[in-house]
Coordinates of C-alpha atoms and ligand atoms in Angstrom, one line a residue:
M1 CA 92.3 63.3 -50.3
V2 CA 91.2 63.6 -54.0
I3 CA 88.0 65.6 -54.9
L4 CA 86.8 65.5 -58.3
A5 CA 85.0 69.1 -58.8
V6 CA 82.6 70.4 -61.0
E7 CA 81.6 74.2 -62.1
S8 CA 78.7 75.2 -64.2
S9 CA 76.8 78.1 -62.2
C10 CA 77.3 80.2 -65.4
D11 CA 78.6 79.8 -68.7
E12 CA 82.0 77.8 -67.9
T13 CA 82.0 74.1 -68.1
S14 CA 84.3 73.2 -65.6
V15 CA 85.6 69.8 -64.3
A16 CA 89.3 69.5 -61.9
L17 CA 90.6 67.0 -59.7
V18 CA 92.6 68.9 -57.0
E19 CA 94.6 66.8 -54.4
D20 CA 94.3 68.0 -50.5
G21 CA 92.8 71.5 -51.3
K22 CA 96.2 72.7 -53.2
K23 CA 97.4 70.2 -55.5
I24 CA 95.9 70.7 -59.1
L25 CA 96.0 67.2 -60.7
S26 CA 94.1 68.7 -63.9
H27 CA 91.7 71.1 -64.8
I28 CA 89.5 71.6 -67.8
I29 CA 87.4 74.8 -68.5
L30 CA 85.5 75.2 -71.4
S31 CA 84.0 78.5 -72.1
Q32 CA 80.9 79.6 -74.0
M33 CA 82.2 83.2 -74.4
D34 CA 81.9 83.2 -78.0
I35 CA 78.6 81.7 -78.6
H36 CA 77.2 84.2 -76.0
A37 CA 79.4 87.1 -77.8
I38 CA 76.4 86.9 -80.6
Y39 CA 73.8 88.4 -78.2
G40 CA 76.1 90.5 -76.0
G41 CA 75.6 88.7 -72.7
V42 CA 75.2 85.2 -71.2
V43 CA 71.2 83.8 -72.3
P44 CA 70.7 81.3 -69.7
E45 CA 68.9 78.9 -71.9
I46 CA 71.7 78.5 -74.1
A47 CA 73.9 78.4 -71.5
S48 CA 72.6 75.2 -69.8
R49 CA 71.9 73.5 -73.2
N50 CA 75.6 73.7 -74.0
H51 CA 76.6 72.8 -70.3
V52 CA 74.4 69.3 -71.1
V53 CA 76.4 69.4 -74.3
H54 CA 79.8 69.4 -73.0
M55 CA 79.8 68.2 -69.7
T56 CA 80.6 64.4 -70.0
R57 CA 83.3 65.4 -72.4
V58 CA 84.8 67.6 -70.4
F59 CA 84.3 64.9 -67.3
E60 CA 86.5 62.2 -69.5
Q61 CA 89.0 65.2 -69.9
A62 CA 89.5 65.8 -66.9
L63 CA 89.9 62.0 -65.4
K64 CA 92.3 61.5 -68.7
Q65 CA 94.7 64.5 -67.9
A66 CA 94.9 63.8 -64.2
N67 CA 95.3 60.0 -65.4
I68 CA 93.9 58.6 -62.4
D69 CA 91.8 55.4 -62.0
I70 CA 88.2 56.6 -60.6
K71 CA 89.1 54.5 -57.0
D72 CA 91.2 56.8 -56.0
I73 CA 88.6 59.7 -55.8
D74 CA 87.8 60.4 -52.5
L75 CA 84.9 62.9 -52.6
V76 CA 82.8 64.4 -55.7
A77 CA 82.1 68.2 -55.3
V78 CA 79.8 70.8 -57.3
T79 CA 78.8 74.2 -57.2
Q80 CA 75.7 74.6 -55.7
G81 CA 75.0 78.5 -56.3
P82 CA 74.7 81.0 -56.4
G83 CA 74.1 81.2 -60.2
L84 CA 71.7 80.6 -63.1
I85 CA 69.3 77.8 -61.7
G86 CA 69.7 75.5 -65.3
S87 CA 73.2 75.9 -65.4
L88 CA 73.5 75.2 -62.1
L89 CA 71.5 72.0 -62.3
V90 CA 73.3 70.4 -65.3
G91 CA 76.8 70.3 -62.9
I92 CA 74.5 69.1 -59.8
N93 CA 72.9 66.1 -61.8
A94 CA 76.2 65.3 -63.7
A95 CA 78.4 65.3 -60.4
T96 CA 75.3 63.7 -58.8
A97 CA 75.1 60.9 -61.2
F98 CA 79.0 60.6 -60.9
A99 CA 79.1 60.0 -57.2
F100 CA 76.2 57.5 -57.2
A101 CA 77.6 55.4 -60.0
H102 CA 80.9 55.3 -58.0
Q103 CA 79.4 55.5 -54.6
K104 CA 81.5 58.2 -53.5
P105 CA 79.9 61.3 -50.9
I106 CA 79.2 64.3 -52.5
I107 CA 79.0 68.0 -51.3
G108 CA 77.5 71.2 -52.7
V109 CA 79.9 74.1 -52.5
N110 CA 79.0 78.0 -52.8
H111 CA 80.4 79.7 -55.8
L112 CA 81.6 82.7 -53.9
I113 CA 83.5 80.8 -51.2
G114 CA 85.0 78.8 -54.0
H115 CA 86.2 82.4 -55.9
I116 CA 87.9 83.3 -52.3
Y117 CA 89.8 79.9 -52.3
A118 CA 90.9 80.1 -55.6
A119 CA 93.5 82.5 -53.9
S120 CA 95.0 79.6 -51.8
I121 CA 95.8 77.8 -54.8
E122 CA 99.4 79.5 -55.3
H123 CA 99.1 81.0 -51.8
E124 CA 98.5 80.6 -48.2
M125 CA 95.7 82.2 -46.4
K126 CA 96.4 83.7 -42.9
F127 CA 93.7 84.7 -40.5
P128 CA 91.8 87.0 -39.8
A129 CA 91.5 87.9 -43.9
L130 CA 89.4 90.4 -45.5
A131 CA 88.1 89.4 -48.7
L132 CA 87.1 91.4 -51.9
L133 CA 85.1 89.3 -54.2
V134 CA 84.4 91.2 -57.3
S135 CA 82.2 89.6 -60.2
G136 CA 79.9 89.6 -63.1
G137 CA 77.3 88.9 -60.2
H138 CA 78.9 90.1 -57.0
T139 CA 80.5 92.9 -55.5
E140 CA 81.0 91.7 -51.6
L141 CA 83.3 92.5 -48.6
L142 CA 83.9 89.2 -46.6
Y143 CA 85.4 88.9 -42.8
I144 CA 87.0 85.7 -42.6
K145 CA 87.8 84.8 -39.1
D146 CA 89.4 81.1 -40.1
H147 CA 88.8 78.3 -42.7
M148 CA 84.9 78.5 -43.6
D149 CA 83.9 81.0 -41.0
I150 CA 82.8 83.9 -43.2
K151 CA 80.9 87.1 -42.6
L152 CA 79.1 89.3 -45.0
L153 CA 80.4 92.8 -44.0
G154 CA 78.7 94.1 -47.2
T155 CA 77.3 93.8 -50.9
T156 CA 76.2 96.2 -53.6
L157 CA 72.6 97.7 -53.5
D158 CA 72.5 97.0 -57.2
D159 CA 74.8 96.3 -59.9
A160 CA 77.8 94.1 -59.5
V161 CA 80.8 95.4 -60.4
G162 CA 81.2 93.0 -63.5
E163 CA 77.8 94.3 -64.5
A164 CA 78.2 97.7 -64.5
Y165 CA 82.1 96.8 -66.8
D166 CA 80.0 95.0 -69.1
K167 CA 77.3 97.3 -69.6
V168 CA 79.3 100.6 -69.9
A169 CA 81.3 98.5 -72.2
R170 CA 78.3 97.6 -74.1
V171 CA 77.4 101.2 -74.4
L172 CA 81.1 102.5 -75.7
G173 CA 80.3 99.9 -78.9
L174 CA 83.3 97.5 -77.0
P175 CA 83.5 94.0 -77.6
Y176 CA 82.0 91.3 -75.3
P177 CA 83.1 90.8 -72.5
G178 CA 83.1 94.2 -71.8
G179 CA 85.7 94.2 -68.5
P180 CA 88.8 92.9 -70.3
A181 CA 88.0 95.3 -73.0
L182 CA 87.4 98.6 -71.0
D183 CA 90.3 97.6 -68.9
K184 CA 92.7 97.9 -71.7
L185 CA 91.3 101.0 -73.0
A186 CA 91.3 102.6 -69.5
A187 CA 95.1 102.1 -69.8
L188 CA 95.4 104.4 -72.6
G189 CA 92.8 107.0 -71.2
S190 CA 93.0 109.9 -68.6
D191 CA 90.2 110.4 -65.8
T192 CA 88.9 113.9 -67.1
Y193 CA 85.1 112.8 -66.9
H194 CA 84.9 113.4 -63.5
L195 CA 82.1 110.8 -62.6
P196 CA 80.9 109.9 -59.3
R197 CA 82.3 108.3 -56.5
P198 CA 79.2 106.2 -55.4
F199 CA 79.3 105.8 -51.8
L200 CA 82.8 106.1 -50.7
D201 CA 81.7 107.0 -47.1
K202 CA 84.3 104.8 -45.6
R203 CA 81.9 103.9 -42.8
E204 CA 79.4 102.2 -45.4
H205 CA 81.0 98.6 -46.4
N206 CA 77.9 98.4 -49.0
F207 CA 78.4 99.4 -52.8
S208 CA 76.4 101.2 -55.4
F209 CA 77.0 101.2 -59.4
S210 CA 74.2 102.1 -61.0
G211 CA 74.1 105.8 -60.6
L212 CA 77.6 105.6 -61.6
K213 CA 76.9 103.2 -65.3
S214 CA 73.6 105.5 -65.6
A215 CA 76.0 108.6 -65.2
V216 CA 78.1 107.2 -68.1
I217 CA 75.3 106.4 -70.5
N218 CA 73.6 109.8 -69.9
L219 CA 76.7 111.2 -71.1
I220 CA 77.4 109.0 -73.9
H221 CA 73.7 110.0 -75.3
N222 CA 73.9 113.9 -74.4
A223 CA 77.0 113.9 -76.4
E224 CA 75.4 111.8 -79.1
Q225 CA 72.2 114.3 -79.6
R226 CA 74.8 117.3 -79.6
K227 CA 77.1 115.4 -82.4
E228 CA 80.1 115.6 -80.2
E229 CA 82.8 112.8 -79.8
I230 CA 83.1 110.9 -76.8
R231 CA 87.0 110.1 -75.5
V232 CA 86.4 106.5 -75.4
N233 CA 89.7 106.1 -73.8
D234 CA 89.3 108.8 -71.1
M235 CA 85.7 107.2 -70.6
C236 CA 86.8 104.1 -70.0
A237 CA 90.0 105.6 -67.6
S238 CA 87.1 107.9 -65.8
F239 CA 84.5 104.7 -65.1
Q240 CA 87.6 102.9 -64.0
A241 CA 89.3 105.6 -61.9
S242 CA 85.7 106.1 -60.1
V243 CA 85.2 102.6 -59.7
L244 CA 88.5 101.6 -58.3
D245 CA 88.7 104.8 -56.1
V246 CA 85.4 103.5 -54.1
L247 CA 87.0 99.3 -54.0
I248 CA 90.2 100.5 -52.8
E249 CA 89.2 102.7 -50.0
K250 CA 86.5 100.6 -48.7
T251 CA 88.8 97.6 -48.7
K252 CA 91.7 99.7 -47.0
H253 CA 88.7 101.2 -44.5
A254 CA 87.7 97.6 -43.8
A255 CA 90.8 95.9 -43.7
E256 CA 92.1 98.3 -41.0
T257 CA 88.4 98.4 -38.8
Y258 CA 88.7 94.5 -38.5
D259 CA 92.5 94.3 -38.1
V260 CA 93.0 91.4 -40.5
K261 CA 96.3 89.5 -41.2
Q262 CA 95.8 89.6 -45.3
I263 CA 93.7 91.2 -48.6
I264 CA 92.2 88.4 -50.7
L265 CA 90.6 89.8 -54.2
A266 CA 89.1 87.3 -55.7
G267 CA 86.6 86.9 -58.4
G268 CA 86.1 87.6 -62.5
V269 CA 87.1 91.4 -61.9
A270 CA 90.2 90.6 -59.8
A271 CA 91.7 90.0 -63.4
N272 CA 91.7 94.2 -63.7
K273 CA 94.6 95.2 -64.5
G274 CA 93.8 98.9 -63.0
L275 CA 92.9 97.1 -59.7
R276 CA 96.0 94.7 -59.4
N277 CA 98.1 97.7 -59.4
R278 CA 96.3 100.0 -57.4
I279 CA 95.7 98.4 -54.5
F280 CA 99.3 96.7 -54.0
K281 CA 100.3 100.2 -54.3
E282 CA 97.6 102.0 -52.3
I283 CA 97.1 99.5 -49.8
S284 CA 101.3 98.7 -49.1
N285 CA 101.1 97.5 -45.6
Y286 CA 99.1 94.6 -45.8
D287 CA 99.4 91.1 -47.5
I288 CA 97.5 90.7 -50.4
I289 CA 96.8 87.8 -52.4
I290 CA 95.2 87.3 -55.7
P291 CA 94.6 84.4 -57.7
S292 CA 96.4 83.7 -61.0
M293 CA 94.2 84.9 -64.2
E294 CA 93.4 81.5 -65.0
Y295 CA 91.6 80.8 -61.5
C296 CA 90.2 84.4 -61.2
T297 CA 87.2 83.4 -63.2
D298 CA 85.2 80.5 -63.4
N299 CA 86.5 77.7 -62.7
A300 CA 86.4 73.9 -61.2
A301 CA 89.5 74.1 -59.7
M302 CA 88.7 76.1 -57.2
I303 CA 85.7 74.5 -56.1
G304 CA 87.6 71.4 -55.5
V305 CA 89.9 73.8 -53.0
A306 CA 87.0 75.5 -51.0
A307 CA 85.4 71.7 -51.1
Y308 CA 88.7 70.2 -49.1
Y309 CA 88.1 72.7 -46.5
Q310 CA 84.2 72.4 -46.4
Y311 CA 84.5 68.7 -46.2
Q312 CA 86.7 68.9 -43.1
K313 CA 84.5 71.2 -40.9
F314 CA 81.1 70.1 -42.0
G315 CA 81.3 66.7 -43.8
A316 CA 79.7 65.4 -46.8
S317 CA 75.9 64.6 -47.3
K318 CA 74.6 61.7 -46.3
D319 CA 72.3 61.2 -49.7
Y320 CA 72.2 61.9 -53.2
L321 CA 69.7 65.3 -52.9
L322 CA 71.6 68.3 -54.1
S323 CA 69.5 71.2 -55.0
G324 CA 71.1 74.4 -56.9
Y325 CA 70.1 77.5 -55.7
S326 CA 70.6 81.0 -57.9
T327 CA 70.8 83.1 -54.2
M328 CA 72.6 81.5 -51.4
S329 CA 74.0 83.5 -48.4
F330 CA 77.4 82.6 -46.6
E331 CA 75.9 81.8 -43.1
T332 CA 73.4 78.9 -44.7
L333 CA 77.0 77.1 -44.6
E334 CA 77.0 75.7 -41.2
K335 CA 72.9 74.5 -41.4
K336 CA 73.7 72.1 -44.1
Ligands
KG4_401 O1 83.8 85.7 -61.9 P1 83.6 85.9 -63.0 O2 84.2 84.8 -64.3 O3 82.1 85.3 -63.5 C1 80.9 85.3 -62.4 O4 81.0 84.8 -61.3 O5 80.4 86.5 -62.6 O6 83.0 87.2 -63.5 C2 83.1 87.8 -64.7 C3 83.2 88.9 -64.8 C4 82.4 89.4 -66.1 O7 81.7 90.9 -65.9 C5 83.5 90.3 -66.8 O8 83.3 91.5 -67.5 C6 84.7 90.8 -65.4 O9 84.5 89.7 -64.1 N1 86.3 90.8 -65.5 C7 86.6 92.3 -66.0 C8 88.0 91.5 -66.2 N2 88.3 90.3 -66.5 C9 86.9 89.9 -66.3 N3 86.4 92.8 -65.2 C10 87.2 94.5 -65.5 N4 88.5 94.1 -65.6 C11 88.5 92.8 -66.4 N5 90.2 93.2 -66.9
ZN402 ZN1 81.7 83.5 -60.4

């Protein structure tokens, strides 16, 4: 089964062709990062406009790279949410137009489920599994009983982990996007600032990162007022140590509680080198799978993979009336 998948939930315009939920026939990602870097963060209106400008070209390149006849495409899949509504609608309209013009069935895919299935491109999923999904907009612990049978165990009550990375990095004057920059400097410093470990209580599956972020910002402001210098590398190492202590402890505890066979680490923050190193060391008695860097951040290949399993279980829409959703829960999956 060949699926043409479209992703445009934030600032990446991406189209991929995926065969049988595994083989990536083509994969094009056009990042708008340089444009948004000027503003220090994604500007939703600019993101949607750029999706409009580039979408057709990205479609054409993906079809050309796959070297495939359109008649051999069996299904069209598109990210339906969660994400920036204007950005989502550009992808949904492009995918719907393509599906309608070529009379292909279409399905809407949850972006977060896409992030989880990114791990199955290069690895085999084993159930039940636990997923730690960490991105710019999300921090979730999920129990995956079987394909497309996902239960939310815990989420962030305020900032997402990637969002906290980006904000702390910005206050430290690091270039956008802050996460990767902070990760690099963290490796050069030491955990000497003694920051809080929010919600470390193991019985609690939820997260909270805004207090930690504020603690860093306060320390920096106080130091500025006293004309003291901030040791940037040490601050990065301290912030990262605090975040990772919480993420790892909660993941370990949830894996034990739910007696899972595998742990999946997914989302943009799964690209974090410190997290990758520590999770293998500190949760060594579990099979842990992580997508390669290319598939960690937003991309259409993961949507094409998730769509394959979703289609097996729930089929496709009967019409061409898909909507976008800025928020979308996992539980709504069956009801579509
Ligand atoms: O999944 P993603 O591409 O977009 C969302 O769906 O949010 O994740 C982007 C987020 C950004 O906050 C970025 O700073 C963060 O992932 N990120 C990292 C690293 N690489 C990307 N955070 C920490 N360390 C990294 N190496
Ligand atoms: Zn994402």
